[in-house]
Coordinates of C-alpha atoms and ligand atoms in Angstrom, one line a residue:
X27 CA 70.1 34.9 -4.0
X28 CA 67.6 37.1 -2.7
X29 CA 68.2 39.7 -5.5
X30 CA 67.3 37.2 -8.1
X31 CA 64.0 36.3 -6.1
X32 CA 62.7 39.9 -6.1
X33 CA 63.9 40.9 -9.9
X34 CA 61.5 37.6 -10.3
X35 CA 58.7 38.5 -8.4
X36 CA 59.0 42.4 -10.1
X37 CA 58.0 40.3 -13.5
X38 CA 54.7 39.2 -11.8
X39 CA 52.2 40.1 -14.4
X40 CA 49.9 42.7 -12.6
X41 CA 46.2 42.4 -11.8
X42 CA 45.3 44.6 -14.7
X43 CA 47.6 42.8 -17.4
X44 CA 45.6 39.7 -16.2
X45 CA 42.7 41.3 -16.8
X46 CA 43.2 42.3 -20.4
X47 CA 43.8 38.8 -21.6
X48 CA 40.9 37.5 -23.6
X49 CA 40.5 34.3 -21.4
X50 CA 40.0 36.8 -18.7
X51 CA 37.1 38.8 -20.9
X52 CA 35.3 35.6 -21.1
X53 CA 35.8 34.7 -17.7
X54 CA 34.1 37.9 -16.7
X55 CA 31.1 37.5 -18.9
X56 CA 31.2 33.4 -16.8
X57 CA 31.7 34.5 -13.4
X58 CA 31.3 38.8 -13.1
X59 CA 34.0 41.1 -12.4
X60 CA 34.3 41.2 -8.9
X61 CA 34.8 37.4 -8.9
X62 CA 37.2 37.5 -11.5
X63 CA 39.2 39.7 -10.1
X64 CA 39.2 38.5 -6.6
X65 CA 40.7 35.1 -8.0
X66 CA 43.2 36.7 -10.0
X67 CA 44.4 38.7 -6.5
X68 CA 44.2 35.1 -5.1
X69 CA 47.0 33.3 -7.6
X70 CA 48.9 36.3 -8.0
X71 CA 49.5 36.8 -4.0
X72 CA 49.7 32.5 -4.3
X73 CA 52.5 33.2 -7.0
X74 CA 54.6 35.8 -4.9
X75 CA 54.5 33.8 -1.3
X76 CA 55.5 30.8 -3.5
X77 CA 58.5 32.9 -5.3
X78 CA 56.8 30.8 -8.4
X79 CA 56.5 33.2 -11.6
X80 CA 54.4 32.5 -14.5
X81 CA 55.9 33.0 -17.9
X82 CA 52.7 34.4 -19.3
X83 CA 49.1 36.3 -18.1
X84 CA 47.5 33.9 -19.2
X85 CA 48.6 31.6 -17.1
X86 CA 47.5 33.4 -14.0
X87 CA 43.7 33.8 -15.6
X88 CA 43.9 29.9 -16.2
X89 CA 44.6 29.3 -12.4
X90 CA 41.7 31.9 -11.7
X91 CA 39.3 30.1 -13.6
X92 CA 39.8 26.7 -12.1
X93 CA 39.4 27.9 -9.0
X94 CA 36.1 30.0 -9.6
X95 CA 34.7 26.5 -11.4
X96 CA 35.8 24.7 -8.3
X97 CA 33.8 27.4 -6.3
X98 CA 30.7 27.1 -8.1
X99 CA 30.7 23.2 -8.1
X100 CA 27.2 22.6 -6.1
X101 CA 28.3 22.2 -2.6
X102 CA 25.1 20.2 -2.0
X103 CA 25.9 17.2 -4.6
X104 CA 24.0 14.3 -6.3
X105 CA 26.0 10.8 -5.8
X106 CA 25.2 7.2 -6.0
X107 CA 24.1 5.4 -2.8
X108 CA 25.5 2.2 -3.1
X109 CA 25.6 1.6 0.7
X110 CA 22.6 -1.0 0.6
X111 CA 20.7 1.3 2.9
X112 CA 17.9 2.5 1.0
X113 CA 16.8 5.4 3.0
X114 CA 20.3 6.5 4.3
X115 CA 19.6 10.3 6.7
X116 CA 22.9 11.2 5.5
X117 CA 22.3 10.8 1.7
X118 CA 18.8 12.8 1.8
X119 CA 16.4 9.4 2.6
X120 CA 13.8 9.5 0.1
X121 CA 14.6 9.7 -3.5
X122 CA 10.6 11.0 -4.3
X123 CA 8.3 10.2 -7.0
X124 CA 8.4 11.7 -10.6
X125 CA 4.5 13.3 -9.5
X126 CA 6.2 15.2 -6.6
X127 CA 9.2 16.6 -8.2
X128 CA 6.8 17.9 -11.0
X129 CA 4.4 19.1 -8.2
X130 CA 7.6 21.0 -6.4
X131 CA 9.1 22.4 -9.4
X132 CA 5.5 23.7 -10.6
X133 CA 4.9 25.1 -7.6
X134 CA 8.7 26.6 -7.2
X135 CA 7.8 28.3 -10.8
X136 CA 4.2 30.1 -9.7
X137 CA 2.7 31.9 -7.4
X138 CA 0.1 29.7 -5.4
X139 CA -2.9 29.8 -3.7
X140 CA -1.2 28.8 -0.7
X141 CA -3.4 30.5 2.1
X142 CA -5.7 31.4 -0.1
X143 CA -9.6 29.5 -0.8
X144 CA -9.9 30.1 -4.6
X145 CA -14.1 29.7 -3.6
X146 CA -15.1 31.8 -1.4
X147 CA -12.2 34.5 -2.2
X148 CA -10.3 34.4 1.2
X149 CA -7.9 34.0 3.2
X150 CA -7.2 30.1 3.6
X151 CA -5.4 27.3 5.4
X152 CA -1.9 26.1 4.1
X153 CA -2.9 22.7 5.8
X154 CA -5.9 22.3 3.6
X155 CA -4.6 20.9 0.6
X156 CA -3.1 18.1 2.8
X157 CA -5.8 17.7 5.8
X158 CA -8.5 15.5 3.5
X159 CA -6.0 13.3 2.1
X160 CA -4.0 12.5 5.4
X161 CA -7.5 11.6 6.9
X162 CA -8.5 9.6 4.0
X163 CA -5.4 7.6 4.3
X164 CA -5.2 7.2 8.1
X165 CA -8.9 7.5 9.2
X166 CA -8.2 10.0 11.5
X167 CA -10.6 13.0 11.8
X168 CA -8.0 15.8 11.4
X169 CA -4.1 16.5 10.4
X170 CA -1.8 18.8 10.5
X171 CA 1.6 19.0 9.2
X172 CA 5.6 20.5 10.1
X173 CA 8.9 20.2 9.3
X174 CA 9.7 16.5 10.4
X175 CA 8.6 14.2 12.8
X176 CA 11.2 15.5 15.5
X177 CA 9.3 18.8 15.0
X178 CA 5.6 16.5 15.6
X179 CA 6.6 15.3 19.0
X180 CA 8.4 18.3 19.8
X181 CA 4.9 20.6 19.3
X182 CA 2.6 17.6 20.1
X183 CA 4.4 17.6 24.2
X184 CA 4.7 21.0 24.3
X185 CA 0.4 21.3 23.6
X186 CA -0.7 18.7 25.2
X187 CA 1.7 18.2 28.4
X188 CA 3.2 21.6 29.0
X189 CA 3.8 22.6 32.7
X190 CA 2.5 18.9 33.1
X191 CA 3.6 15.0 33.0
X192 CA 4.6 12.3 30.2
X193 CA 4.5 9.3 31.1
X194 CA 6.5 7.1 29.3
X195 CA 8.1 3.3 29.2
X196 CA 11.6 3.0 30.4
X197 CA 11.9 0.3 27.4
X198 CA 10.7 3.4 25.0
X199 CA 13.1 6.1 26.1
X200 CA 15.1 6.2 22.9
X201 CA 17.5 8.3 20.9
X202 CA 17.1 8.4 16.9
X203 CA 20.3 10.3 16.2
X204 CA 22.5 13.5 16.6
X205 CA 20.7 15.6 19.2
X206 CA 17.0 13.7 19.3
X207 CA 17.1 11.9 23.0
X208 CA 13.2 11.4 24.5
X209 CA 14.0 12.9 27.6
X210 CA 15.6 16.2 26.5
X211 CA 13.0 16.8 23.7
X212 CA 10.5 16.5 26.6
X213 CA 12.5 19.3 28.8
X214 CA 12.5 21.3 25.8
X215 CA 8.8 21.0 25.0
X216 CA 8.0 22.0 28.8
X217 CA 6.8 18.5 29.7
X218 CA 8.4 16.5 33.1
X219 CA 8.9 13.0 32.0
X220 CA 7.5 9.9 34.4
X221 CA 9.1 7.6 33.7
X222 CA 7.1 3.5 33.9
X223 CA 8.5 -0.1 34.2
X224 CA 12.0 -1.3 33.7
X225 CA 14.3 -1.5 30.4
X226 CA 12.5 -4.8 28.9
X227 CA 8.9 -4.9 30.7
X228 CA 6.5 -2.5 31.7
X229 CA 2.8 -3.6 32.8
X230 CA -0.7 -1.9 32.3
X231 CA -0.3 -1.4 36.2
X232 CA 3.0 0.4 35.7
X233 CA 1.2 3.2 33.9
X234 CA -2.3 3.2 35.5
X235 CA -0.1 3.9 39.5
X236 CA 1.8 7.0 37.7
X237 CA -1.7 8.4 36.5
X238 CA -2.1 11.6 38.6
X239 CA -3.5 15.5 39.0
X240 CA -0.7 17.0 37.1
X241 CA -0.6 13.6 34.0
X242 CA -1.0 15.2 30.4
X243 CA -0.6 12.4 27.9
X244 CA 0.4 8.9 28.1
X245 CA 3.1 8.7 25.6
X246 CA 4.1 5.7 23.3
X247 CA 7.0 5.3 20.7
X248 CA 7.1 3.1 18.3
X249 CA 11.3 1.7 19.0
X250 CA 11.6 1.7 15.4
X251 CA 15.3 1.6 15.6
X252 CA 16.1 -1.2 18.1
X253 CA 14.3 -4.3 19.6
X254 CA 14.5 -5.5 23.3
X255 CA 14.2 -9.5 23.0
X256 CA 14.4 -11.7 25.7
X257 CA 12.2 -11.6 29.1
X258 CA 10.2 -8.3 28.1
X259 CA 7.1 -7.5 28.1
X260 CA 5.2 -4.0 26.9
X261 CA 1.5 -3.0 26.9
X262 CA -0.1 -2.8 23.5
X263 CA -1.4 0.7 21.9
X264 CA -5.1 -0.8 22.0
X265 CA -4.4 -1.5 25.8
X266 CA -2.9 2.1 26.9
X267 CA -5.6 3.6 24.3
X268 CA -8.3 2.3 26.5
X269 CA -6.4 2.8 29.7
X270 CA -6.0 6.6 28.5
X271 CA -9.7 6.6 27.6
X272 CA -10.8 5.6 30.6
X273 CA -9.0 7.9 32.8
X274 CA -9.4 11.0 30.0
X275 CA -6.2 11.4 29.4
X276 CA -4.7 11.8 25.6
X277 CA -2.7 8.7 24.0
X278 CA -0.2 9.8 21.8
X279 CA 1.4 7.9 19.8
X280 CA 4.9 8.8 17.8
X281 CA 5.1 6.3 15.2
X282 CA 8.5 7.2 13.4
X283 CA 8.5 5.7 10.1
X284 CA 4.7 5.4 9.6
X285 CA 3.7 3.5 6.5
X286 CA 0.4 4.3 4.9
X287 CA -0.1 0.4 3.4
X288 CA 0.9 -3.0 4.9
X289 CA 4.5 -3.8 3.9
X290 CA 3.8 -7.1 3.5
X291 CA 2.0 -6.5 -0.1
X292 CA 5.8 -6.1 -1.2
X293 CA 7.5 -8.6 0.4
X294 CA 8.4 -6.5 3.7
X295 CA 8.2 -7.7 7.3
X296 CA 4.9 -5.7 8.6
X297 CA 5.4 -2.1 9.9
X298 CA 2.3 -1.0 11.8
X299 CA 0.7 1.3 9.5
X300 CA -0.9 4.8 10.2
X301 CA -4.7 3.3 10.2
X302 CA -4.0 0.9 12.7
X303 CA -2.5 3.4 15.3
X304 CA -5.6 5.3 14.7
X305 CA -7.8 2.1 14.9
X306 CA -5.9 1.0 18.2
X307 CA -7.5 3.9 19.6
X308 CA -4.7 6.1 19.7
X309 CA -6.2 10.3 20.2
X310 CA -3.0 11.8 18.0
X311 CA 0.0 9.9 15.8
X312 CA 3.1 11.4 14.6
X313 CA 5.3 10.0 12.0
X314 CA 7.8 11.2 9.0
X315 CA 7.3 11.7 5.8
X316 CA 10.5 11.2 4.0
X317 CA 10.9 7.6 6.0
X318 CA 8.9 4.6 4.6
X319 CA 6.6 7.3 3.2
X320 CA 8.6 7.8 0.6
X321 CA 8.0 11.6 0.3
X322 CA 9.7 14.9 1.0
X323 CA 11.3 15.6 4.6
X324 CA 7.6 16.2 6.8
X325 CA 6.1 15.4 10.3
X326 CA 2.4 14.0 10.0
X327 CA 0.1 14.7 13.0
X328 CA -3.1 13.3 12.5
X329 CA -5.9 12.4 15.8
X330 CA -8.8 13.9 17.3
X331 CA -10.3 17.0 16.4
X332 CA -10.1 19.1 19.4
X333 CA -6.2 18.0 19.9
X334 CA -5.0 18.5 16.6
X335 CA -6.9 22.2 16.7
X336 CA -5.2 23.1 20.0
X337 CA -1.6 22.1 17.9
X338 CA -2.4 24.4 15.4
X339 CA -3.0 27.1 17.4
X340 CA 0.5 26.5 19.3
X341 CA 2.8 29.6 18.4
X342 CA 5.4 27.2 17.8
X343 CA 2.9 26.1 14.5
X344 CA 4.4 29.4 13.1
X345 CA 7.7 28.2 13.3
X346 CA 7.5 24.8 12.3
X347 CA 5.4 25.0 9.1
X348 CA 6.2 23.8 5.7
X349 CA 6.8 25.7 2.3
X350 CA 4.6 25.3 -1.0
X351 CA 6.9 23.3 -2.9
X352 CA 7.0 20.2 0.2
X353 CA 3.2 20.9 0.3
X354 CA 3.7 20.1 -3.4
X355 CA 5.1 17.4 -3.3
X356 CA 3.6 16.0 -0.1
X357 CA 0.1 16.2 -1.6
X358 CA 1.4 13.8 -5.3
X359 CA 3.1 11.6 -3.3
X360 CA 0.4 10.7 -0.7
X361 CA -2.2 11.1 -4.3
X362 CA -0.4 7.9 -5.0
X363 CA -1.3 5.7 -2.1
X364 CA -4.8 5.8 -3.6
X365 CA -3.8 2.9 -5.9
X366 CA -1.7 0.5 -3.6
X367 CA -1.4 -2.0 -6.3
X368 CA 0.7 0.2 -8.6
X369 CA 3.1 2.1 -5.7
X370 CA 6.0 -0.6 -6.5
X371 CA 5.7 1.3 -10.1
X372 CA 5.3 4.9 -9.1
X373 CA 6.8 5.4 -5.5
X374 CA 10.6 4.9 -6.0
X375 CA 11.2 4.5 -1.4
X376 CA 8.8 1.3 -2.7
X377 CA 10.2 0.2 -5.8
X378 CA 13.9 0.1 -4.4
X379 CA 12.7 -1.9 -1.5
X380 CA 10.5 -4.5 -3.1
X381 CA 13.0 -5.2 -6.2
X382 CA 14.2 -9.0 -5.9
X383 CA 18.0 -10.0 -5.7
X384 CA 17.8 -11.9 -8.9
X385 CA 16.9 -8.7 -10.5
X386 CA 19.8 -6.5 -8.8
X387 CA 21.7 -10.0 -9.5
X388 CA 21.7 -9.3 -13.4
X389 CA 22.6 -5.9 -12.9
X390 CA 25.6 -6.6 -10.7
X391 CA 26.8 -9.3 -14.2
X392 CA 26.0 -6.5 -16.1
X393 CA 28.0 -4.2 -14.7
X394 CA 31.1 -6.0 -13.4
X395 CA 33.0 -5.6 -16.6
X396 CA 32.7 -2.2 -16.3
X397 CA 34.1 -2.0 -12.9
X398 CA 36.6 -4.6 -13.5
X399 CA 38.0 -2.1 -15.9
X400 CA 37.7 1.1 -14.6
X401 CA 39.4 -0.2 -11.2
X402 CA 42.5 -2.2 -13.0
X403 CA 44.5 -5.2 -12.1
X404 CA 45.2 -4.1 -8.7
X405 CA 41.9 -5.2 -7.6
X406 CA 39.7 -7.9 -8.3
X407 CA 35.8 -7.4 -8.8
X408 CA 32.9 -10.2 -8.0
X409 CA 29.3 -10.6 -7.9
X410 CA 28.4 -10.9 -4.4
X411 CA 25.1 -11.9 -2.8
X412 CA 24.3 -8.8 0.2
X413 CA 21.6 -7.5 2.4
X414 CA 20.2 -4.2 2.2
X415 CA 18.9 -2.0 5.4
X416 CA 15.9 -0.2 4.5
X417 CA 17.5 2.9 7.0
X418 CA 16.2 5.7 8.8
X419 CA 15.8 3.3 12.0
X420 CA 12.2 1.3 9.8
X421 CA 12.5 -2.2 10.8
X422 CA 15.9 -2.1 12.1
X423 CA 16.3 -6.4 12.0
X424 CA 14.7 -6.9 8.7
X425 CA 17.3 -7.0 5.8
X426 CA 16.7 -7.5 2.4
X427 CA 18.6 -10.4 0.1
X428 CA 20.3 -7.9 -2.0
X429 CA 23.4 -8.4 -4.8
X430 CA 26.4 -6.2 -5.5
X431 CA 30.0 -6.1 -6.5
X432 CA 32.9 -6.8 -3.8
X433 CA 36.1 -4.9 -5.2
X434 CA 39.1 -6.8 -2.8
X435 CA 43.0 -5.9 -3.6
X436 CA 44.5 -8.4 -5.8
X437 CA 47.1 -8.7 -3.3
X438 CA 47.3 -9.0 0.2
X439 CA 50.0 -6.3 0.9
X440 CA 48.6 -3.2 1.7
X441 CA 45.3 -4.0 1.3
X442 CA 43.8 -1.5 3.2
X443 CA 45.6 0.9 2.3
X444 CA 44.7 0.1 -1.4
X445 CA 40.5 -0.1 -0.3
X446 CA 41.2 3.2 1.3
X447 CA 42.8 4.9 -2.0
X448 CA 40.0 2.8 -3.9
X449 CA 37.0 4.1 -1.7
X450 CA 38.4 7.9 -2.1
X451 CA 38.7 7.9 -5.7
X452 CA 35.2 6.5 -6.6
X453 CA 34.1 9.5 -4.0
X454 CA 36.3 11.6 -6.0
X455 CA 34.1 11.0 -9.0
X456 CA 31.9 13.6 -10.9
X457 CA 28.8 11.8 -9.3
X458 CA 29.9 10.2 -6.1
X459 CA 29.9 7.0 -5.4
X460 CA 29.7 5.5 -2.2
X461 CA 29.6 2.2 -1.2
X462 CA 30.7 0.5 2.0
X463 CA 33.8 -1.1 3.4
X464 CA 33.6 -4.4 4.9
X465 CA 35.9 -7.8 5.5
X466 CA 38.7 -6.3 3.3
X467 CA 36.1 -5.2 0.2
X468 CA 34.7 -2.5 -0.8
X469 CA 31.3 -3.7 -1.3
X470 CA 28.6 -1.8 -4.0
X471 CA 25.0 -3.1 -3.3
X472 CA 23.4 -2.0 -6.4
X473 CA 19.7 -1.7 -5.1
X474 CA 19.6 1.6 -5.5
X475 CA 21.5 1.9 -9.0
X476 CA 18.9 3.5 -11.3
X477 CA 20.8 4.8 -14.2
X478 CA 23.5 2.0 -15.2
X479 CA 24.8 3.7 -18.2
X480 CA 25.6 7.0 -16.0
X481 CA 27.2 5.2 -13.4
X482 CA 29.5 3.3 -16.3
X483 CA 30.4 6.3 -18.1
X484 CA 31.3 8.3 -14.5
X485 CA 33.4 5.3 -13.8
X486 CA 35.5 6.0 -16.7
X487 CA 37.3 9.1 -15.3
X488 CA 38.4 6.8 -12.0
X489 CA 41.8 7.8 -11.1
X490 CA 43.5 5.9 -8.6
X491 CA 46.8 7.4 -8.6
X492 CA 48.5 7.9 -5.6
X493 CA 49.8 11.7 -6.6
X494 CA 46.0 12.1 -7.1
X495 CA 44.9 11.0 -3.5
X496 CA 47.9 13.0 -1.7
X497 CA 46.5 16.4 -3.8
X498 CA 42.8 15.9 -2.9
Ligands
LIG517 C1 12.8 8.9 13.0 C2 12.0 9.1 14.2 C3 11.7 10.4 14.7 C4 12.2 11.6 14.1 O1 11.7 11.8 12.8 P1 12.4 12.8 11.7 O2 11.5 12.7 10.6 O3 13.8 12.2 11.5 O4 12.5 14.1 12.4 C5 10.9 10.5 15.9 N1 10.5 9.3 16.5 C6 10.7 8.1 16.0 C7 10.2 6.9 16.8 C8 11.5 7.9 14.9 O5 11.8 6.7 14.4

């Protein structure tokens, strides 16, 4: 027996034979040599631990390519985000505006004058081309900009309070996600927290008793992504603006998802907006820019003067700066907020938000026949009135009356199983699609389905075999 294995395995084509195939010639001119070859080492040594022998070359090149095409598959993928949560962290939050992607991909494409002032000849500021418009929109006398909004507070403490005290609400001690907790960015930034008040009330007396020698900043945040209801009670930005005033002590305040217009205009609960921090007195704000803002990942830090000129010269600054292409496309998508009246057109965070369920309602007719068929008769498909999230922690409680398409197993045995295998094939697909599972469906919310005819056509290669599933 194991005399026939090895006369087998001698009749393993070897690497070179591979190589001289033609499929193999055109592979190389696909992927380069060294790739090539690597995966042709790969399925041969596949071949021999598998005592599996091909009965032709080509055969082995045919394996190689598949894998090399599987390899250079972007890792980093587009897919549809039928979750209902419009700005979902884990699917990249903002889809940005057609201005900004141009801006980006302009500005991938060129050289720029960055840090360079094309008037006088000299060296310039990378925060220029953003500064005037961030204190147009907020009325705050300067800005500056980093990587996100974790990256605002983070440099914003470690300025302002270093080696001295936060004082902060118990009821505003909050986590956003992953590794962001209040009191460990604090420790990181250098900064001892005070803590004031209780969970669900905190009084104007709380914070003026922990005012002291060694006090940096009085610190408010916005608890963007949960509400304390009940007996509660917390002092206002105006009020612990003036408090701060009086006592010369910096209010900062981190706003989270700050909007640049009043929600309401669209059919949104209100969000405070940027101005209005300002306005309330408030010497610095930070908040995101690819939240409610609708633009590329960013932290906004707009205030005073003097502050926001000690933050830039921070070392940390250094570290935490942007690139041309989100200055880009920072700069076209905050251009837009000049004309509030046509953002719903222009700024798609907006659009998505603001469209009306008896719009998404025709899509979700439109489409069903389409699903129906693409998902067979083990499962039955039906328009079914949702709410969408807006995400990323912005008005946590507000939903949106939404529409979709609830796939359920046509029978009740093995249901889950069946959603399961359902749920895995549709991420399976050449654009992903990803809904959610709830109450024994899989539910689509089609908010955020731009492009029906793609998502029809990549529906059409839906395979939910079971051999399928077990392979993936
Ligand atoms: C989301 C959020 C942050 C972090 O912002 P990123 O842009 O995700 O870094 C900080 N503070 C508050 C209140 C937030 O809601």
């Amino acid at each position: 027996m194991e005399k026939i294995v090895t006369a087998n395995l001698r009749r393993l084509p070897s690497v070179d034979e591979v190589l001289k195939t033609a499929v193999a010639a055109d592979a190389i001119g696909r992927f380069g040599r060294p790739a090539v070859v690597g995966a042709v080492r790969h399925v041969i040594s596949q071949c021999r631990a598998n005592a599996a022998v091909p009965d032709r070359p080509e055969e082995v090149t045919a394996a190689a390519v598949s894998l090399l095409e599987a390899r250079e598959r972007p890792k980093l993928r587009p897919v549809f985000n039928l979750t209902g949560t419009v700005l979902h962290t884990n699917l990249g939050r903002s889809v940005l505006a057609e201005s900004a992607i141009e801006a980006a991909v302009t500005a991938m494409r060129s050289a720029m004058a960055l840090e360079f002032d094309l008037e006088g000849g000299r060296r310039g500021e990378r925060d220029d081309h953003l500064r005037g418009l961030l204190c147009e929109l907020t009325g705050a006398e300067d800005a500056t900009v980093v990587n996100n909004n974790a990256a605002a507070v983070l440099i914003v403490l470690n300025t302002l309070a270093h080696r001295r005290e936060t004082i902060v609400s118990r009821g505003e001690l909050i986590e956003i996600g992953g590794a962001f907790r209040m009191p460990e960015i604090m420790s990181r930034a250098g900064t001892k927290l005070v803590e004031v008040g209780t969970t669900n009330r905190t009084h104007k007396k709380d914070y003026a008793g922990a005012i002291g020698a060694k006090t940096g900043i009085i610190f408010k945040v916005h608890t963007s992504n949960y509400r304390i209801e009940g007996f509660t009670k917390e002092v206002s930005a105006r009020e612990l603006a003036t408090l701060a005033s009086e006592r010369k002590i910096p209010m900062v305040h981190d706003l989270g998802s700050g909007t640049l217009v009043g929600l309401a205009q669209f059919g949104l609960a209100h969000e405070p907006t940027v101005a209005e921090a300002i306005a309330d007195g408030a010497d610095v704000v930070t908040f995101s820019g690819d939240k409610l803002l609708g633009g590329p990942q960013a932290g906004f830090i707009v205030g005073r003067k003097d502050l926001i000129a000690a933050i830039n010269r921070n070392p940390m600054k250094r570290a935490l700066r942007l690139d041309k292409m989100r200055i880009a496309a920072i700069e076209a998508t905050l251009k837009l907020y000049r004309d509030p009246d046509r953002l719903a057109q222009r700024l798609p965070t907006v659009r998505l938000l603001s469209l009306s369920q008896s719009a998404i309602e025709a899509r979700s007719r439109r489409l069903l026949p389409d699903v129906q068929a693409a998902v067979g008769p083990l499962f039955s498909v039906e328009v079914t009135a949702c709410e969408s999230q807006i995400g990323s922690g912005a008005l946590p409680l507000v939903t949106i009356p939404s529409s979709g398409l609830a796939i359920r197993s046509s029978s009740a045995r093995g249901a889950g199983r069946l959603l399961k295998r359902l749920a895995a094939g549709l991420r399976d697909l050449d654009i992903p699609v990803v809904g959610r599972i709830e109450e024994q469906a899989l539910v689509l919310d089609l908010r955020c389905l731009d492009d029906e005819r793609a998502f029809a056509r990549n529906l059409e290669t839906l395979d939910l075999s079971e051999k399928r599933n077990e392979s993936a």
